[in-house]
Coordinates of C-alpha atoms and ligand atoms in Angstrom, one line a residue:
M1 CA -16.6 36.3 2.7
S2 CA -16.7 32.9 0.9
E3 CA -13.5 30.9 0.5
A4 CA -11.8 30.4 -2.9
V5 CA -12.9 27.3 -4.7
P6 CA -10.0 24.9 -4.8
D7 CA -8.7 23.6 -8.1
V8 CA -8.8 20.0 -6.9
I9 CA -10.4 18.1 -4.0
V10 CA -8.8 14.9 -3.0
I11 CA -11.1 12.4 -1.2
G12 CA -9.1 10.4 1.2
G13 CA -5.9 11.3 3.1
G14 CA -4.1 8.0 3.2
I15 CA -0.8 7.5 1.4
A16 CA -2.5 7.8 -2.1
G17 CA -4.4 11.0 -1.3
A18 CA -1.5 12.7 0.6
S19 CA 1.1 11.9 -2.0
V20 CA -0.9 13.2 -5.0
A21 CA -2.1 16.2 -3.1
S22 CA 1.5 17.1 -2.2
K23 CA 2.6 16.8 -5.8
L24 CA -0.3 19.0 -7.2
S25 CA 0.0 21.6 -4.4
R26 CA 3.1 22.9 -6.0
D27 CA 1.0 25.0 -8.4
Q28 CA -2.6 24.3 -7.6
N29 CA -5.0 25.0 -4.7
V30 CA -5.7 21.5 -3.3
L31 CA -8.0 20.4 -0.5
I32 CA -8.0 17.0 1.1
L33 CA -11.3 15.7 2.6
E34 CA -10.7 12.9 5.1
A35 CA -13.4 10.9 6.9
E36 CA -11.3 10.2 10.0
S37 CA -9.7 12.5 12.4
Q38 CA -6.3 10.8 11.6
P39 CA -5.6 10.3 7.9
G40 CA -3.4 7.2 8.3
Y41 CA -6.1 5.3 10.2
H42 CA -7.0 2.8 7.5
S43 CA -4.8 0.7 5.2
T44 CA -1.9 3.1 5.3
G45 CA -1.4 2.7 9.0
R46 CA -1.8 -1.1 8.9
S47 CA 0.7 -2.3 6.3
A48 CA 3.8 -4.5 6.6
A49 CA 5.9 -1.5 5.4
L50 CA 8.0 -3.3 2.9
F51 CA 9.6 -2.3 -0.4
F52 CA 10.0 -5.5 -2.3
Q53 CA 10.8 -5.3 -6.0
N54 CA 9.7 -8.8 -6.9
Y55 CA 6.2 -8.4 -5.6
G56 CA 2.9 -8.2 -7.6
N57 CA 2.3 -8.3 -11.3
A58 CA 4.3 -6.6 -14.1
P59 CA 2.7 -3.1 -13.8
I60 CA 3.2 -3.2 -10.0
R61 CA 6.9 -4.1 -10.5
K62 CA 7.3 -1.2 -12.9
L63 CA 5.6 1.3 -10.5
T64 CA 7.8 0.0 -7.7
S65 CA 11.0 0.4 -9.7
A66 CA 9.8 3.9 -10.7
S67 CA 9.3 4.8 -7.0
R68 CA 12.8 3.6 -5.9
R69 CA 14.6 6.9 -6.6
F70 CA 12.2 8.9 -4.5
F71 CA 12.6 6.5 -1.5
E72 CA 16.3 6.6 -1.8
Q73 CA 16.7 10.3 -2.4
P74 CA 13.6 12.1 -1.2
P75 CA 13.5 15.9 -1.6
D76 CA 15.6 18.0 0.9
G77 CA 13.7 18.3 4.2
F78 CA 11.1 15.7 3.3
A79 CA 12.0 13.4 6.3
E80 CA 14.5 13.6 9.2
H81 CA 15.8 10.0 8.6
P82 CA 16.2 7.8 5.6
L83 CA 12.8 6.4 4.4
L84 CA 14.3 2.9 3.7
S85 CA 16.3 0.6 5.9
P86 CA 17.9 -2.8 5.2
R87 CA 15.7 -5.8 5.5
G88 CA 15.9 -8.4 2.7
V89 CA 13.2 -10.9 1.7
L90 CA 13.6 -14.7 1.8
I91 CA 11.0 -16.8 -0.1
I92 CA 11.2 -20.4 1.3
A93 CA 10.0 -23.6 -0.3
S94 CA 9.5 -27.0 1.1
E95 CA 10.0 -30.0 -1.3
D96 CA 6.4 -29.7 -2.5
Q97 CA 6.6 -26.0 -3.1
L98 CA 9.6 -26.1 -5.5
D99 CA 7.5 -25.5 -8.6
A100 CA 6.0 -22.3 -7.1
L101 CA 9.6 -21.2 -6.2
A102 CA 10.8 -21.9 -9.8
E103 CA 7.9 -19.7 -11.1
Q104 CA 8.9 -16.8 -8.9
E105 CA 12.5 -17.2 -9.8
S106 CA 11.8 -17.0 -13.6
A107 CA 9.6 -13.9 -13.1
G108 CA 12.0 -12.2 -10.7
V109 CA 15.0 -9.8 -10.9
G110 CA 17.9 -9.6 -8.4
L111 CA 16.9 -12.8 -6.7
Q112 CA 19.5 -15.2 -5.4
R113 CA 18.8 -18.9 -5.3
V114 CA 20.0 -20.4 -2.0
D115 CA 19.8 -23.9 -0.6
G116 CA 18.2 -24.9 2.7
R117 CA 21.5 -24.6 4.7
E118 CA 22.1 -21.1 3.3
A119 CA 18.5 -20.1 4.1
R120 CA 19.0 -21.3 7.7
E121 CA 22.2 -19.2 8.0
L122 CA 19.9 -16.2 7.4
V123 CA 17.1 -17.4 9.7
P124 CA 18.6 -20.1 12.0
Q125 CA 15.3 -21.1 13.6
L126 CA 13.8 -22.3 10.3
R127 CA 13.0 -26.0 10.4
A128 CA 14.9 -28.2 8.0
D129 CA 11.8 -29.7 6.4
A130 CA 10.3 -26.2 5.8
V131 CA 13.0 -25.1 3.5
A132 CA 14.4 -27.3 0.7
A133 CA 15.4 -24.2 -1.3
A134 CA 14.8 -20.5 -1.2
L135 CA 15.1 -17.2 -3.1
Y136 CA 16.7 -14.2 -1.5
E137 CA 16.2 -10.6 -2.4
P138 CA 18.9 -8.8 -0.4
D139 CA 17.9 -5.4 -1.6
A140 CA 14.3 -5.4 -0.2
R141 CA 13.9 -2.7 2.5
D142 CA 11.7 -1.6 5.3
I143 CA 9.8 1.6 4.6
D144 CA 9.2 4.1 7.4
V145 CA 5.6 4.5 6.4
N146 CA 4.8 7.1 9.0
A147 CA 7.7 9.3 7.9
L148 CA 6.6 8.9 4.2
H149 CA 3.0 9.8 4.9
L150 CA 4.0 12.7 7.3
G151 CA 6.5 13.9 4.8
Y152 CA 3.9 14.3 2.1
I153 CA 1.4 15.9 4.5
R154 CA 4.0 18.4 5.7
A155 CA 5.1 19.3 2.2
F156 CA 1.4 19.7 1.2
R157 CA 0.6 22.0 4.1
K158 CA 3.8 24.0 3.6
R159 CA 2.6 24.8 0.1
G160 CA -0.7 26.1 1.4
G161 CA -2.7 22.8 1.1
R162 CA -5.5 22.2 3.5
I163 CA -6.8 19.0 5.1
V164 CA -10.3 18.8 6.6
G165 CA -10.6 15.9 8.9
D166 CA -13.8 14.3 10.2
A167 CA -15.2 15.2 6.8
R168 CA -16.8 12.0 5.5
V169 CA -18.1 12.6 2.0
E170 CA -21.8 11.7 1.9
Q171 CA -23.1 13.1 -1.4
I172 CA -21.6 14.3 -4.6
R173 CA -23.2 16.0 -7.6
R174 CA -22.0 17.8 -10.6
R175 CA -23.4 21.3 -11.3
H176 CA -22.2 23.9 -13.7
G177 CA -18.8 22.3 -14.2
L178 CA -18.2 21.9 -10.5
W179 CA -18.4 18.9 -8.1
E180 CA -20.5 19.8 -5.1
I181 CA -19.6 17.6 -2.2
E182 CA -21.6 17.3 1.0
T183 CA -19.6 16.1 4.0
R184 CA -20.1 15.9 7.8
A185 CA -17.9 19.0 8.0
G186 CA -19.8 21.1 5.5
R187 CA -20.1 21.6 1.7
F188 CA -17.2 21.9 -0.6
S189 CA -16.8 22.3 -4.4
A190 CA -14.1 22.0 -7.0
P191 CA -13.9 21.3 -10.8
I192 CA -11.8 18.2 -10.2
I193 CA -12.0 15.4 -7.6
I194 CA -9.4 12.7 -7.1
N195 CA -10.9 9.5 -5.8
A196 CA -8.2 8.3 -3.3
A197 CA -10.7 6.7 -0.9
G198 CA -9.0 3.3 -0.7
A199 CA -11.6 0.5 0.1
W200 CA -14.4 3.1 -0.4
A201 CA -13.3 4.2 -3.9
D202 CA -16.3 2.4 -5.6
A203 CA -18.7 3.9 -3.1
I204 CA -17.4 7.4 -4.0
A205 CA -17.8 6.7 -7.7
Q206 CA -21.4 5.6 -7.1
M207 CA -22.2 8.8 -5.2
A208 CA -20.8 10.8 -8.1
G209 CA -22.7 8.8 -10.7
V210 CA -19.5 7.5 -12.3
P211 CA -19.3 3.9 -13.4
T212 CA -17.9 1.7 -10.6
L213 CA -15.0 -0.7 -11.3
G214 CA -15.6 -3.8 -9.2
L215 CA -13.0 -3.0 -6.6
T216 CA -12.8 -5.7 -3.9
P217 CA -11.4 -5.0 -0.4
L218 CA -9.5 -8.1 0.8
R219 CA -8.8 -8.4 4.5
R220 CA -5.3 -9.3 5.7
T221 CA -4.4 -10.2 9.3
A222 CA -1.2 -9.5 11.2
I223 CA -0.1 -10.6 14.7
I224 CA 2.8 -9.5 16.9
V225 CA 4.6 -12.1 19.0
E226 CA 7.7 -12.3 21.0
G227 CA 10.7 -13.4 18.9
P228 CA 13.6 -15.7 20.0
S229 CA 15.6 -14.4 22.9
E230 CA 18.2 -11.6 22.8
R231 CA 16.7 -9.9 19.8
A232 CA 18.3 -12.6 17.6
A233 CA 15.5 -12.0 15.0
E234 CA 16.1 -8.3 14.5
R235 CA 18.3 -8.9 11.4
W236 CA 16.2 -11.6 9.8
P237 CA 14.8 -10.9 6.4
L238 CA 11.1 -10.9 5.9
T239 CA 10.5 -14.6 5.3
G240 CA 7.5 -16.0 3.4
A241 CA 6.4 -19.2 1.9
A242 CA 6.6 -19.7 -1.9
D243 CA 2.9 -20.6 -2.0
E244 CA 2.1 -17.3 -0.2
S245 CA 0.5 -19.1 2.7
F246 CA 2.2 -17.0 5.4
Y247 CA 5.1 -14.6 6.1
F248 CA 6.9 -13.2 9.1
K249 CA 9.0 -10.1 9.6
P250 CA 11.1 -8.7 12.5
E251 CA 9.7 -5.7 14.3
S252 CA 11.5 -3.4 16.8
G253 CA 12.3 -4.8 20.3
G254 CA 13.0 -8.3 19.0
K255 CA 9.3 -9.0 18.2
L256 CA 8.0 -10.6 15.1
M257 CA 5.0 -9.7 12.9
V258 CA 3.3 -12.8 11.5
S259 CA 0.6 -12.8 8.8
P260 CA -1.3 -15.8 7.3
A261 CA -1.3 -13.7 4.0
D262 CA -5.1 -14.0 4.0
E263 CA -7.2 -12.4 1.3
T264 CA -10.8 -12.6 2.6
P265 CA -13.3 -10.5 0.7
D266 CA -14.8 -7.9 3.1
V267 CA -16.7 -4.6 3.1
P268 CA -15.1 -1.2 3.5
G269 CA -14.8 -0.4 7.2
D270 CA -12.7 -0.5 10.3
V271 CA -11.9 -4.2 9.9
Q272 CA -10.8 -6.3 12.8
P273 CA -8.9 -9.6 12.8
D274 CA -10.8 -12.9 12.9
E275 CA -9.7 -15.4 15.6
L276 CA -9.4 -18.2 13.1
D277 CA -7.0 -16.1 10.9
I278 CA -4.9 -15.4 14.0
A279 CA -4.7 -19.1 14.8
I280 CA -3.8 -19.9 11.2
A281 CA -1.0 -17.4 11.3
A282 CA 0.4 -18.9 14.5
D283 CA 0.1 -22.4 13.2
H284 CA 1.9 -21.7 9.9
F285 CA 4.7 -20.0 11.7
M286 CA 5.3 -22.7 14.2
R287 CA 5.3 -25.4 11.5
A288 CA 8.1 -23.5 9.7
V289 CA 10.0 -22.0 12.6
D290 CA 11.4 -23.7 15.7
H291 CA 10.0 -21.1 18.1
E292 CA 6.9 -21.4 20.2
I293 CA 4.4 -18.6 20.2
R294 CA 3.2 -18.4 23.8
R295 CA 1.2 -15.2 23.6
I296 CA -0.2 -13.0 20.9
E297 CA 0.8 -9.5 22.0
H298 CA -1.2 -7.6 19.5
S299 CA -3.2 -8.2 16.3
W300 CA -4.8 -6.2 13.6
A301 CA -6.3 -6.5 10.1
G302 CA -6.4 -4.1 7.2
L303 CA -7.9 -4.0 3.7
R304 CA -5.9 -4.5 0.5
T305 CA -8.3 -3.3 -2.2
F306 CA -7.9 -4.8 -5.7
A307 CA -9.4 -4.2 -9.1
P308 CA -10.5 -7.4 -10.9
D309 CA -7.1 -7.7 -12.7
R310 CA -5.1 -6.8 -9.5
T311 CA -3.6 -3.7 -11.2
P312 CA -4.2 -0.2 -9.8
V313 CA -6.5 2.2 -11.4
V314 CA -5.0 5.6 -12.3
G315 CA -6.7 8.0 -14.8
W316 CA -9.7 10.1 -15.7
S317 CA -13.1 8.4 -15.6
G318 CA -15.0 8.3 -18.9
E319 CA -15.0 6.6 -22.2
Q320 CA -12.3 8.8 -23.6
G321 CA -10.5 8.9 -20.3
D322 CA -10.3 12.7 -20.8
A323 CA -10.3 15.5 -18.3
A324 CA -13.9 16.5 -19.1
S325 CA -15.3 14.2 -16.5
G326 CA -13.4 16.0 -13.7
F327 CA -13.3 12.7 -11.9
F328 CA -9.8 11.1 -11.5
W329 CA -9.2 7.6 -10.1
L330 CA -6.3 6.7 -7.8
A331 CA -7.4 3.4 -6.4
G332 CA -7.0 -0.4 -6.3
Q333 CA -3.4 -0.3 -4.9
G334 CA -3.9 -3.7 -3.4
G335 CA -0.9 -4.8 -1.2
Y336 CA 1.5 -2.4 -2.9
G337 CA 0.2 1.1 -2.3
I338 CA 3.1 2.2 -0.1
Q339 CA 6.0 1.0 -2.2
T340 CA 4.4 2.4 -5.4
A341 CA 3.0 5.7 -4.0
P342 CA 5.8 8.0 -5.3
A343 CA 5.4 6.8 -8.9
M344 CA 1.6 6.8 -8.8
A345 CA 1.5 10.3 -7.3
A346 CA 3.9 11.7 -9.9
L347 CA 2.0 9.9 -12.7
S348 CA -1.4 11.1 -11.5
A349 CA -0.1 14.7 -11.2
A350 CA 1.2 14.6 -14.8
L351 CA -2.0 13.2 -16.2
I352 CA -4.1 15.8 -14.3
R353 CA -1.9 18.6 -15.6
G354 CA -1.8 17.1 -19.1
E355 CA 2.1 16.9 -18.9
A356 CA 4.5 14.3 -20.2
L357 CA 4.9 11.2 -18.0
P358 CA 7.6 11.5 -15.3
A359 CA 11.0 10.3 -16.3
D360 CA 11.1 7.4 -13.8
V361 CA 7.8 6.1 -15.0
Q362 CA 8.8 6.4 -18.6
A363 CA 12.1 4.5 -17.9
S364 CA 10.1 1.7 -16.2
G365 CA 8.4 0.9 -19.5
L366 CA 4.9 1.1 -17.9
D367 CA 2.0 0.9 -20.3
L368 CA -0.5 3.5 -19.2
A369 CA -3.4 1.5 -20.7
A370 CA -2.8 -1.2 -18.0
L371 CA -3.9 1.4 -15.4
S372 CA -6.7 3.2 -17.2
P373 CA -10.2 3.0 -15.7
D374 CA -11.7 2.6 -19.1
R375 CA -10.2 -1.0 -19.4
F376 CA -13.3 -2.1 -17.4
L377 CA -15.9 -0.2 -19.5
Ligands
FAD1 C1 -1.7 -6.2 6.4 C2 -1.3 -5.3 5.2 C3 0.1 -5.3 4.8 C4 0.5 -4.5 3.7 N1 1.8 -4.5 3.4 C5 2.2 -3.6 2.4 C6 3.6 -3.5 2.1 O1 4.4 -4.2 2.7 N2 4.0 -2.6 1.1 C7 3.1 -1.9 0.4 O2 3.5 -1.1 -0.5 N3 1.7 -2.0 0.7 C8 1.3 -2.8 1.7 N4 0.0 -2.9 2.0 C9 -1.0 -2.1 1.2 C10 -1.1 -0.6 1.5 O3 -1.3 -0.5 2.9 C11 -2.2 0.0 0.8 O4 -2.1 -0.3 -0.6 C12 -2.2 1.5 0.9 O5 -2.2 1.9 2.3 C13 -3.5 2.1 0.3 O6 -3.5 3.5 0.5 P1 -4.8 4.4 0.3 O7 -4.4 5.8 0.6 O8 -5.3 4.1 -1.0 O9 -5.8 3.8 1.3 P2 -6.2 4.3 2.9 O10 -4.9 4.4 3.7 O11 -7.2 3.3 3.4 O12 -6.8 5.7 2.7 C14 -8.1 5.9 2.2 C15 -8.7 7.0 3.0 O13 -9.9 7.4 2.4 C16 -10.7 7.8 3.4 N5 -12.1 7.8 3.0 C17 -12.9 6.7 2.7 N6 -14.1 7.1 2.4 C18 -14.2 8.4 2.5 C19 -15.3 9.4 2.4 N7 -16.5 9.0 2.0 N8 -15.0 10.7 2.7 C20 -13.7 11.1 3.1 N9 -12.7 10.2 3.2 C21 -12.9 8.9 2.9 C22 -10.5 6.8 4.5 O14 -10.8 7.3 5.8 C23 -9.0 6.6 4.4 O15 -8.2 7.4 5.3 C24 -0.5 -3.7 3.1 C25 -1.8 -3.6 3.5 C26 -2.2 -4.5 4.6 C27 -3.6 -4.4 5.1

């Protein structure tokens, strides 16, 4: 007996795919096709796990604020522990970065201006010449990304949703109102596909004969190093330079994650860190912080995939952006795809169902046209 054709196939089981699939599975038959055996293997499992309101352009900030309520009050049983925990963000500026700091201050909300001495009360190892002034967002939080991702997947499965792993999509064609999808795990079909394939989203569009959007995966590197003794760094805020040349963040066990905040264009794949970027991260850190890095304990790189205007793409493909295409974009989340996932999933589900925008998204003042794929046509 052949299986029922799902209402929707989601391509990609990272945070984008899992969150929208979970939303839709309330009343639709949804299938996730994931190329890897583990759905968090790519960008979702490689992030800095931060919820930072003053990050990204205006639409990103609106999507972040529209996601806050979900993070603070997830549905009952979604996760065993809170999804957010205190962290804070400190943006530091040396004398020659004060203009960049002023720009961030004027665009920001909830930021406190602090002087060099106050900044060093928060992060005592900061070198005096690295911080003439700083901005502090006390309300920035760490996200438990694994709990968020698992929470969505668990809720999805509970509602009858199915994930097929090791199912790399290799061919897509439209026939008789259905998408027919060939994967390494067999053939699947559905009237609607959601393209949540992260760095591969343009490749998926190309397979489906849908106009691509010029998405660019940008590689970002991270290293883990030993922090100052006695776990002194555990309470430090994430600290980054106003010119976005690097940042560092406490990790469990008194360790620190350091990133050179690199944005190197790359191709979709299992990216690995470059030795030069690792060296740059260590160098920036030691210029700003009075702590010697003796050993790099671990390093990784991940892709942050951006549309040309650095704003995500959410909506139906096609000139009219209507449902007739059956091809829905949920891509281009850049460096913000975790902190904006709840709002983007709720928004996508509403657009697919043809319902009113979710209340949190409406309250944020987001202009949907800013996210629409037809802005590039
Ligand atoms: C170093 C770093 C730090 C970051 N820090 C933050 C942060 O602090 N806060 C924040 O909000 N965001 C952060 N991000 C960004 C965030 O990680 C991404 O925006 C987010 O994970 C994107 O999710 P995704 O589901 O779109 O992509 P992915 O997690 O990459 O998922 C896409 C999935 O699609 C699958 N796929 C691809 N092609 C196919 C195919 N042909 N067939 C089937 N499946 C396919 C892939 O296997 C993959 O699992 C950071 C990213 C990096 C790299």
